[in-house]
Amino acid sequence: MKLYFAPHTCSLSPHIVLQELGLAYELIRVDNQTKLTSDGRDFRSINPKGYVAALELGNGEVLTEGSAIVQYLADLKPTAELAPPQGSWQRVRLQEWLGFISSEIHAGAAPLFNSALPEAARAIFRDKLAKRVTLLDTTLQQQAYLLGDKFSIADAYLYTVLGWFKFFEISLSPWPAVAAYESRITARPSVQAAIRAEAEAP
Ligand SMILES: N[C@@H](CCC(=O)N[C@@H](CS)C(=O)NCC(=O)O)C(=O)O
């Protein structure tokens, strides 16, 4: 499998999952400005959407959309229990979280990377994000991870997008349970290995 990634982006989420599962993969860096891969190809010929993450399978299929990729990966190794079984109620709960992270946190935070965004719009996005993180804090006051007491693919995704808050100078200190959650996940060997591999990738 090949994971197309760009540093500090949402592709860290499937990367953490690959590390958690101990699966073999090749890492291919994408320059999100030029859309060139580190091996000199036009990334849009691999993923016409032009954005990471993309996972190329051995049979040549390319899977995109982070929440689909992490579910595909988790199902390759069900014994790792990174996702509840397909068809279970808990799987639906997982998908509920993945949808929330994707549409409320990921898509809610991404505009803040745009330096052309006017301050008034920036304030609107920040306020909305704060409301969503307050909801997360309420959940994480009661349990260690989004689905309960076990780390799942939803946590890999949420951790990844929470990591952007430092770029926006949004401190997690108003949400102590979220801050503790972020520190707990930072300490996972899979996270450290993924971050190191991205820094060292050509
Ligand atoms: N809907 C996609 C969004 C992916 C996405 O936002 N990718 C960003 C990095 S986090 C990107 O590569 N942006 C570059 C671009 O859109 O040109 C998903 O959930 O995977």
Coordinates of N, CA and C and ligand atoms in Angstrom, one line a residue:
M1 N 0.8 -1.2 0.0 CA 0.0 0.0 0.0 C 0.9 1.2 0.0
K2 N 0.4 2.3 -0.7 CA 1.1 3.6 -0.7 C 0.2 4.6 -0.1
L3 N 0.7 5.3 0.9 CA 0.0 6.4 1.5 C 0.6 7.7 1.0
Y4 N -0.2 8.5 0.2 CA 0.1 9.8 -0.2 C -0.2 10.8 0.9
F5 N 0.8 11.6 1.3 CA 0.6 12.4 2.5 C 1.3 13.8 2.3
A6 N 0.8 14.7 3.1 CA 1.5 16.0 3.2 C 1.7 16.3 4.7
P7 N 2.9 16.8 5.1 CA 3.1 17.0 6.5 C 2.1 18.0 7.1
H8 N 1.7 17.7 8.4 CA 0.8 18.6 9.2 C -0.6 18.6 8.6
T9 N -1.0 17.7 7.8 CA -2.3 17.7 7.3 C -3.1 16.5 7.8
C10 N -4.3 16.3 7.3 CA -5.2 15.3 7.7 C -4.7 13.9 7.3
S11 N -3.7 13.8 6.5 CA -3.2 12.5 6.1 C -2.4 11.8 7.3
L12 N -2.2 12.6 8.3 CA -1.5 12.0 9.5 C -2.5 10.9 10.2
S13 N -3.8 11.1 10.0 CA -4.8 10.2 10.6 C -4.6 8.8 10.1
P14 N -4.7 8.6 8.8 CA -4.5 7.2 8.3 C -3.1 6.7 8.5
H15 N -2.2 7.6 8.6 CA -0.8 7.2 8.9 C -0.7 6.7 10.3
I16 N -1.3 7.3 11.2 CA -1.3 6.8 12.6 C -1.9 5.4 12.6
V17 N -3.0 5.3 11.9 CA -3.7 4.0 11.9 C -2.8 2.9 11.3
L18 N -2.1 3.2 10.2 CA -1.2 2.2 9.6 C -0.2 1.8 10.6
Q19 N 0.3 2.7 11.4 CA 1.3 2.4 12.4 C 0.7 1.6 13.5
E20 N -0.5 1.9 14.0 CA -1.2 1.2 15.0 C -1.4 -0.3 14.6
L21 N -1.7 -0.5 13.3 CA -2.0 -1.8 12.8 C -0.7 -2.6 12.5
G22 N 0.4 -1.9 12.4 CA 1.7 -2.6 12.0 C 1.7 -3.1 10.6
L23 N 0.9 -2.4 9.7 CA 0.9 -2.9 8.3 C 2.1 -2.3 7.5
A24 N 2.5 -3.0 6.5 CA 3.6 -2.5 5.6 C 3.0 -1.4 4.7
Y25 N 3.7 -0.3 4.5 CA 3.2 0.7 3.6 C 4.4 1.5 3.1
E26 N 4.2 2.2 2.0 CA 5.2 3.1 1.5 C 4.6 4.5 1.6
L27 N 5.4 5.4 2.0 CA 5.0 6.8 2.2 C 5.4 7.7 1.1
I28 N 4.5 8.4 0.4 CA 4.9 9.2 -0.7 C 4.4 10.7 -0.4
R29 N 5.4 11.6 -0.3 CA 5.1 13.0 0.0 C 4.5 13.7 -1.2
V30 N 3.5 14.5 -0.9 CA 2.9 15.4 -1.9 C 3.1 16.8 -1.5
D31 N 3.5 17.6 -2.5 CA 3.6 19.0 -2.3 C 2.3 19.6 -2.6
N32 N 1.6 20.1 -1.6 CA 0.2 20.6 -1.8 C 0.1 21.9 -2.6
Q33 N 1.2 22.6 -2.8 CA 1.2 23.8 -3.6 C 1.4 23.4 -5.1
T34 N 2.4 22.6 -5.4 CA 2.7 22.2 -6.8 C 1.9 21.0 -7.3
K35 N 1.4 20.3 -6.3 CA 0.7 19.0 -6.6 C 1.6 17.9 -7.2
L36 N 2.9 18.1 -6.9 CA 3.9 17.1 -7.4 C 4.2 16.1 -6.2
T37 N 4.4 14.8 -6.6 CA 4.8 13.9 -5.6 C 6.3 13.9 -5.5
S38 N 6.8 13.3 -4.4 CA 8.3 13.3 -4.2 C 9.0 12.5 -5.3
D39 N 8.2 11.6 -5.9 CA 8.9 10.9 -7.0 C 8.5 11.5 -8.4
G40 N 8.1 12.8 -8.4 CA 8.0 13.6 -9.6 C 6.8 13.4 -10.4
R41 N 5.7 12.8 -9.8 CA 4.5 12.7 -10.6 C 3.5 13.8 -10.3
D42 N 2.5 14.0 -11.2 CA 1.4 14.9 -10.9 C 0.4 14.2 -10.0
F43 N 0.3 14.6 -8.8 CA -0.6 13.9 -7.8 C -2.0 13.8 -8.4
R44 N -2.4 14.8 -9.2 CA -3.8 14.8 -9.7 C -4.1 13.6 -10.6
S45 N -3.0 13.0 -11.2 CA -3.2 11.8 -12.0 C -3.4 10.6 -11.1
I46 N -3.1 10.7 -9.9 CA -3.4 9.6 -8.9 C -4.7 9.8 -8.2
N47 N -4.9 11.1 -7.7 CA -6.1 11.5 -7.1 C -6.6 12.7 -7.8
P48 N -7.6 12.7 -8.7 CA -8.1 13.8 -9.4 C -8.6 14.9 -8.4
K49 N -8.9 14.6 -7.2 CA -9.4 15.6 -6.2 C -8.2 16.5 -5.8
G50 N -7.0 16.0 -6.0 CA -5.8 16.8 -5.7 C -5.5 17.1 -4.3
Y51 N -6.2 16.3 -3.4 CA -5.9 16.5 -2.0 C -5.5 15.2 -1.3
V52 N -4.7 15.3 -0.3 CA -4.4 14.1 0.6 C -5.5 14.0 1.6
A53 N -5.7 12.8 2.1 CA -4.9 11.6 2.0 C -5.4 10.8 0.8
A54 N -4.5 10.0 0.2 CA -4.9 9.0 -0.8 C -4.2 7.7 -0.5
L55 N -4.9 6.6 -0.6 CA -4.2 5.3 -0.3 C -4.3 4.5 -1.6
E56 N -3.1 4.1 -2.1 CA -3.1 3.3 -3.3 C -2.9 1.8 -2.9
L57 N -3.8 1.0 -3.3 CA -3.8 -0.4 -2.9 C -2.9 -1.2 -3.9
G58 N -2.6 -2.4 -3.5 CA -1.8 -3.3 -4.4 C -2.4 -3.6 -5.8
N59 N -3.8 -3.5 -5.8 CA -4.4 -3.8 -7.1 C -4.6 -2.5 -7.9
G60 N -4.0 -1.4 -7.5 CA -4.1 -0.2 -8.3 C -5.2 0.7 -7.9
E61 N -6.2 0.2 -7.1 CA -7.3 1.1 -6.7 C -6.7 2.2 -5.8
V62 N -7.3 3.4 -5.9 CA -6.9 4.5 -5.1 C -8.1 4.9 -4.2
L63 N -8.0 4.9 -2.9 CA -9.1 5.2 -2.0 C -8.8 6.6 -1.4
T64 N -9.8 7.5 -1.5 CA -9.6 8.8 -0.9 C -10.7 9.0 0.2
E65 N -10.7 10.2 0.8 CA -11.5 10.6 1.9 C -11.1 9.8 3.2
G66 N -10.5 10.7 4.1 CA -9.9 10.1 5.3 C -10.8 9.2 6.1
S67 N -12.1 9.5 6.2 CA -12.9 8.6 7.0 C -13.1 7.3 6.4
A68 N -13.1 7.2 5.1 CA -13.2 5.9 4.4 C -11.9 5.1 4.5
I69 N -10.8 5.9 4.3 CA -9.5 5.2 4.4 C -9.3 4.5 5.8
V70 N -9.6 5.3 6.8 CA -9.3 4.7 8.2 C -10.2 3.5 8.5
Q71 N -11.4 3.5 7.9 CA -12.3 2.4 8.1 C -11.8 1.2 7.3
Y72 N -11.4 1.4 6.1 CA -10.8 0.3 5.3 C -9.6 -0.3 6.0
L73 N -8.7 0.5 6.5 CA -7.5 0.0 7.2 C -7.9 -0.8 8.4
A74 N -8.8 -0.2 9.2 CA -9.2 -0.9 10.5 C -9.8 -2.3 10.2
D75 N -10.5 -2.4 9.1 CA -11.2 -3.7 8.8 C -10.2 -4.7 8.2
L76 N -9.0 -4.2 7.8 CA -8.0 -5.2 7.4 C -7.5 -6.1 8.5
K77 N -7.6 -5.5 9.7 CA -7.1 -6.2 10.9 C -8.0 -6.0 12.1
P78 N -9.2 -6.7 12.0 CA -10.2 -6.5 13.0 C -9.7 -6.9 14.5
T79 N -8.7 -7.8 14.6 CA -8.3 -8.1 15.9 C -7.6 -7.0 16.6
A80 N -7.2 -6.0 15.9 CA -6.6 -4.8 16.6 C -7.7 -3.9 17.2
E81 N -9.0 -4.1 16.9 CA -10.1 -3.4 17.5 C -10.0 -1.9 17.4
L82 N -9.6 -1.4 16.2 CA -9.5 0.0 16.0 C -10.9 0.5 15.5
A83 N -11.8 -0.4 15.1 CA -13.1 0.0 14.7 C -14.0 -1.2 15.1
P84 N -15.2 -0.9 15.7 CA -16.1 -2.0 16.0 C -16.6 -2.7 14.7
P85 N -17.0 -3.9 14.8 CA -17.4 -4.7 13.6 C -18.4 -4.0 12.7
Q86 N -18.3 -4.2 11.4 CA -19.3 -3.7 10.5 C -20.7 -4.3 10.9
G87 N -21.7 -3.4 10.8 CA -23.0 -3.9 11.1 C -23.4 -3.8 12.6
S88 N -22.4 -3.5 13.4 CA -22.8 -3.3 14.9 C -23.3 -1.9 15.1
W89 N -24.0 -1.7 16.2 CA -24.4 -0.4 16.6 C -23.2 0.5 16.9
Q90 N -22.2 -0.1 17.5 CA -21.0 0.7 17.9 C -20.3 1.2 16.6
R91 N -20.5 0.5 15.5 CA -19.9 0.9 14.3 C -20.6 2.2 13.8
V92 N -21.9 2.2 14.0 CA -22.7 3.4 13.6 C -22.2 4.6 14.5
R93 N -22.0 4.3 15.8 CA -21.5 5.4 16.6 C -20.1 5.9 16.2
L94 N -19.3 5.0 15.7 CA -18.0 5.4 15.2 C -18.2 6.3 14.0
Q95 N -19.1 5.9 13.1 CA -19.3 6.7 11.9 C -19.9 8.1 12.2
E96 N -20.7 8.1 13.3 CA -21.3 9.4 13.8 C -20.1 10.3 14.2
W97 N -19.1 9.7 14.9 CA -17.9 10.6 15.3 C -17.1 11.0 14.1
L98 N -16.9 10.0 13.2 CA -16.1 10.4 12.0 C -16.8 11.5 11.2
G99 N -18.1 11.5 11.1 CA -18.8 12.5 10.4 C -18.7 13.9 11.2
F100 N -18.8 13.8 12.5 CA -18.7 15.0 13.3 C -17.3 15.6 13.1
I101 N -16.2 14.8 13.2 CA -14.9 15.3 13.1 C -14.7 15.9 11.7
S102 N -15.2 15.2 10.7 CA -14.9 15.6 9.3 C -15.6 17.0 9.0
S103 N -16.9 17.0 9.4 CA -17.7 18.2 8.9 C -17.6 19.4 9.9
E104 N -17.5 19.0 11.2 CA -17.5 20.1 12.2 C -16.1 20.6 12.6
I105 N -15.2 19.7 12.8 CA -13.8 20.1 13.2 C -12.9 20.3 12.0
H106 N -12.7 19.3 11.2 CA -11.8 19.4 10.1 C -12.3 20.5 9.1
A107 N -13.5 20.4 8.6 CA -14.0 21.5 7.7 C -14.2 22.8 8.4
G108 N -14.4 22.7 9.7 CA -14.6 24.0 10.5 C -13.3 24.7 10.7
A109 N -12.2 23.9 10.8 CA -10.9 24.6 11.1 C -10.1 24.9 9.8
A110 N -10.4 24.2 8.8 CA -9.5 24.3 7.6 C -9.5 25.8 7.0
P111 N -10.6 26.5 7.0 CA -10.6 27.9 6.5 C -9.6 28.8 7.3
L112 N -9.3 28.4 8.5 CA -8.3 29.3 9.3 C -6.9 29.2 8.8
F113 N -6.6 28.2 7.9 CA -5.3 28.2 7.3 C -5.2 29.2 6.2
N114 N -6.3 29.8 5.8 CA -6.3 30.7 4.6 C -6.0 32.1 5.2
S115 N -4.8 32.6 4.8 CA -4.4 33.9 5.4 C -5.2 35.1 4.8
A116 N -5.9 34.8 3.7 CA -6.7 35.9 3.1 C -8.1 36.0 3.8
L117 N -8.4 35.1 4.8 CA -9.7 35.1 5.4 C -9.8 36.4 6.3
P118 N -10.8 37.2 6.1 CA -10.9 38.4 6.9 C -11.1 38.1 8.4
E119 N -10.7 39.0 9.2 CA -10.7 38.8 10.7 C -12.1 38.5 11.2
A120 N -13.2 39.1 10.6 CA -14.5 38.9 11.1 C -14.9 37.5 10.8
A121 N -14.6 37.0 9.6 CA -14.9 35.6 9.3 C -14.1 34.6 10.2
R122 N -12.9 35.0 10.4 CA -12.0 34.1 11.3 C -12.7 34.0 12.7
A123 N -13.2 35.1 13.2 CA -13.8 35.0 14.5 C -15.0 34.1 14.5
I124 N -15.8 34.2 13.4 CA -17.0 33.3 13.3 C -16.6 31.8 13.3
F125 N -15.5 31.5 12.6 CA -15.1 30.1 12.5 C -14.5 29.7 13.9
R126 N -13.8 30.6 14.5 CA -13.2 30.2 15.8 C -14.3 30.0 16.9
D127 N -15.3 30.8 16.9 CA -16.4 30.7 17.9 C -17.1 29.4 17.7
K128 N -17.4 29.0 16.4 CA -18.1 27.8 16.1 C -17.3 26.6 16.5
L129 N -16.0 26.6 16.2 CA -15.1 25.6 16.6 C -15.1 25.4 18.2
A130 N -15.0 26.5 18.9 CA -15.0 26.5 20.3 C -16.2 25.7 20.9
K131 N -17.4 26.0 20.2 CA -18.6 25.3 20.7 C -18.5 23.8 20.5
R132 N -17.9 23.4 19.3 CA -17.7 22.0 19.1 C -16.7 21.3 20.0
V133 N -15.7 22.1 20.3 CA -14.7 21.5 21.2 C -15.2 21.4 22.7
T134 N -16.1 22.3 23.0 CA -16.8 22.2 24.3 C -17.6 20.9 24.4
L135 N -18.2 20.5 23.3 CA -19.0 19.3 23.3 C -18.0 18.1 23.5
L136 N -16.9 18.1 22.8 CA -15.9 17.1 22.9 C -15.4 17.0 24.3
D137 N -15.2 18.1 25.0 CA -14.7 18.1 26.3 C -15.7 17.4 27.3
T138 N -17.0 17.7 27.1 CA -18.0 17.0 27.9 C -17.9 15.5 27.8
T139 N -17.7 15.0 26.5 CA -17.6 13.6 26.3 C -16.3 13.0 27.0
L140 N -15.2 13.8 26.8 CA -13.9 13.3 27.2 C -13.7 13.4 28.8
Q141 N -14.6 14.2 29.4 CA -14.6 14.2 30.9 C -15.1 12.9 31.4
Q142 N -15.9 12.2 30.6 CA -16.5 10.9 31.1 C -15.8 9.7 30.6
Q143 N -15.0 9.8 29.6 CA -14.3 8.6 29.0 C -13.0 9.0 28.4
A144 N -12.1 8.0 28.3 CA -10.7 8.3 27.8 C -10.7 8.6 26.3
Y145 N -11.6 7.9 25.6 CA -11.5 8.0 24.1 C -13.0 8.2 23.6
L146 N -13.1 8.5 22.3 CA -14.4 8.9 21.8 C -15.4 7.7 21.9
L147 N -15.0 6.5 21.7 CA -15.9 5.4 21.8 C -16.0 4.8 23.2
G148 N -15.2 5.3 24.1 CA -15.2 4.7 25.5 C -13.8 4.6 26.0
D149 N -13.4 3.3 26.4 CA -12.1 3.2 27.1 C -11.0 2.7 26.1
K150 N -11.4 2.6 24.8 CA -10.3 2.1 23.9 C -10.1 3.1 22.7
F151 N -8.8 3.3 22.4 CA -8.5 4.1 21.2 C -9.1 3.5 20.0
S152 N -9.6 4.4 19.1 CA -10.1 3.9 17.8 C -9.7 4.8 16.7
I153 N -10.1 4.5 15.5 CA -9.7 5.3 14.3 C -10.3 6.8 14.5
A154 N -11.4 6.9 15.2 CA -12.0 8.3 15.4 C -11.0 9.1 16.2
D155 N -10.3 8.5 17.1 CA -9.3 9.2 17.9 C -8.1 9.6 17.1
A156 N -7.7 8.8 16.1 CA -6.5 9.1 15.3 C -6.9 10.4 14.5
Y157 N -8.2 10.4 14.0 CA -8.6 11.5 13.2 C -8.8 12.8 14.0
L158 N -9.4 12.7 15.2 CA -9.6 13.9 16.0 C -8.3 14.4 16.5
Y159 N -7.4 13.5 16.9 CA -6.0 14.0 17.3 C -5.4 14.8 16.2
T160 N -5.5 14.3 15.0 CA -4.8 15.0 13.8 C -5.4 16.4 13.7
V161 N -6.7 16.6 13.7 CA -7.2 17.9 13.4 C -7.0 18.8 14.7
L162 N -7.0 18.2 15.9 CA -6.8 19.1 17.0 C -5.3 19.6 17.0
G163 N -4.5 18.9 16.3 CA -3.1 19.3 16.2 C -2.9 20.6 15.4
W164 N -3.9 21.0 14.7 CA -3.9 22.2 13.9 C -4.1 23.5 14.8
F165 N -4.7 23.3 15.9 CA -5.1 24.4 16.8 C -3.9 25.3 17.1
K166 N -2.7 24.7 17.3 CA -1.5 25.4 17.6 C -1.2 26.4 16.5
F167 N -1.5 26.0 15.2 CA -1.2 27.0 14.1 C -2.1 28.2 14.1
F168 N -3.3 28.0 14.8 CA -4.2 29.1 14.8 C -4.1 29.9 16.2
E169 N -3.1 29.5 17.0 CA -2.9 30.0 18.3 C -4.2 29.9 19.2
I170 N -4.9 28.7 19.0 CA -6.0 28.4 19.9 C -5.5 27.4 20.9
S171 N -5.5 27.8 22.2 CA -5.0 27.0 23.3 C -6.1 26.0 23.7
L172 N -5.7 24.8 24.0 CA -6.7 23.8 24.5 C -7.0 24.0 26.0
S173 N -6.3 24.9 26.6 CA -6.4 25.0 28.1 C -7.9 25.2 28.6
P174 N -8.7 25.9 27.8 CA -10.1 26.0 28.3 C -10.9 24.7 28.3
W175 N -10.3 23.7 27.7 CA -10.9 22.4 27.6 C -10.0 21.3 28.2
P176 N -9.9 21.2 29.5 CA -8.8 20.3 30.1 C -8.9 18.9 29.7
A177 N -10.1 18.4 29.5 CA -10.3 16.9 29.2 C -9.7 16.7 27.7
V178 N -10.0 17.7 26.9 CA -9.5 17.6 25.5 C -7.9 17.7 25.5
A179 N -7.4 18.6 26.3 CA -6.0 18.8 26.4 C -5.3 17.6 26.9
A180 N -5.9 16.9 27.9 CA -5.3 15.7 28.5 C -5.4 14.6 27.4
Y181 N -6.5 14.5 26.7 CA -6.7 13.5 25.6 C -5.6 13.7 24.6
E182 N -5.3 15.0 24.2 CA -4.3 15.2 23.1 C -2.9 14.7 23.6
S183 N -2.6 15.0 24.9 CA -1.3 14.6 25.4 C -1.2 13.1 25.5
R184 N -2.3 12.5 25.9 CA -2.3 11.0 26.0 C -2.0 10.4 24.6
I185 N -2.7 10.9 23.6 CA -2.5 10.3 22.2 C -1.1 10.7 21.7
T186 N -0.6 11.9 22.0 CA 0.8 12.2 21.5 C 1.8 11.2 22.0
A187 N 1.5 10.6 23.2 CA 2.5 9.7 23.8 C 2.4 8.3 23.1
R188 N 1.5 8.0 22.3 CA 1.4 6.7 21.7 C 2.5 6.5 20.8
P189 N 3.2 5.3 20.8 CA 4.3 5.0 19.9 C 3.9 5.1 18.5
S190 N 2.7 4.8 18.1 CA 2.2 4.9 16.7 C 2.3 6.3 16.2
V191 N 1.9 7.2 17.1 CA 1.9 8.7 16.7 C 3.3 9.2 16.6
Q192 N 4.1 8.8 17.5 CA 5.5 9.3 17.4 C 6.2 8.7 16.2
A193 N 5.9 7.4 15.9 CA 6.5 6.8 14.7 C 6.0 7.5 13.4
A194 N 4.7 7.8 13.3 CA 4.2 8.4 12.1 C 4.8 9.8 11.9
I195 N 4.9 10.6 13.0 CA 5.4 11.9 12.9 C 6.9 11.9 12.5
R196 N 7.6 10.9 13.0 CA 9.0 10.7 12.7 C 9.2 10.3 11.2
A197 N 8.3 9.4 10.8 CA 8.4 8.9 9.4 C 8.1 10.0 8.4
E198 N 7.1 10.9 8.8 CA 6.8 12.0 7.9 C 7.9 13.0 7.8
A199 N 8.6 13.2 8.9 CA 9.7 14.2 8.9 C 10.9 13.6 8.1
E200 N 11.0 12.3 8.1 CA 12.2 11.7 7.5 C 11.9 11.3 6.0
A201 N 10.7 11.4 5.6 CA 10.3 11.0 4.2 C 11.0 11.9 3.2
P202 N 11.4 11.4 2.1 CA 12.1 12.2 1.1 C 11.1 13.2 0.5
Ligands
LIG1 N1 -12.7 15.6 2.2 C1 -11.3 15.2 2.3 C2 -10.5 16.5 2.6 C3 -9.1 16.3 2.6 C4 -8.3 17.6 2.8 O1 -8.8 18.6 3.4 N2 -7.0 17.6 2.5 C5 -6.2 18.7 2.6 C6 -5.1 18.5 3.7 S1 -5.9 18.3 5.3 C7 -5.5 19.0 1.3 O2 -4.7 18.2 0.9 N3 -5.7 20.2 0.8 C8 -5.1 20.6 -0.5 C9 -6.0 21.1 -1.5 O3 -7.3 21.0 -1.3 O4 -5.6 21.5 -2.6 C10 -11.1 14.2 3.4 O5 -11.8 14.2 4.4 O6 -10.1 13.4 3.3

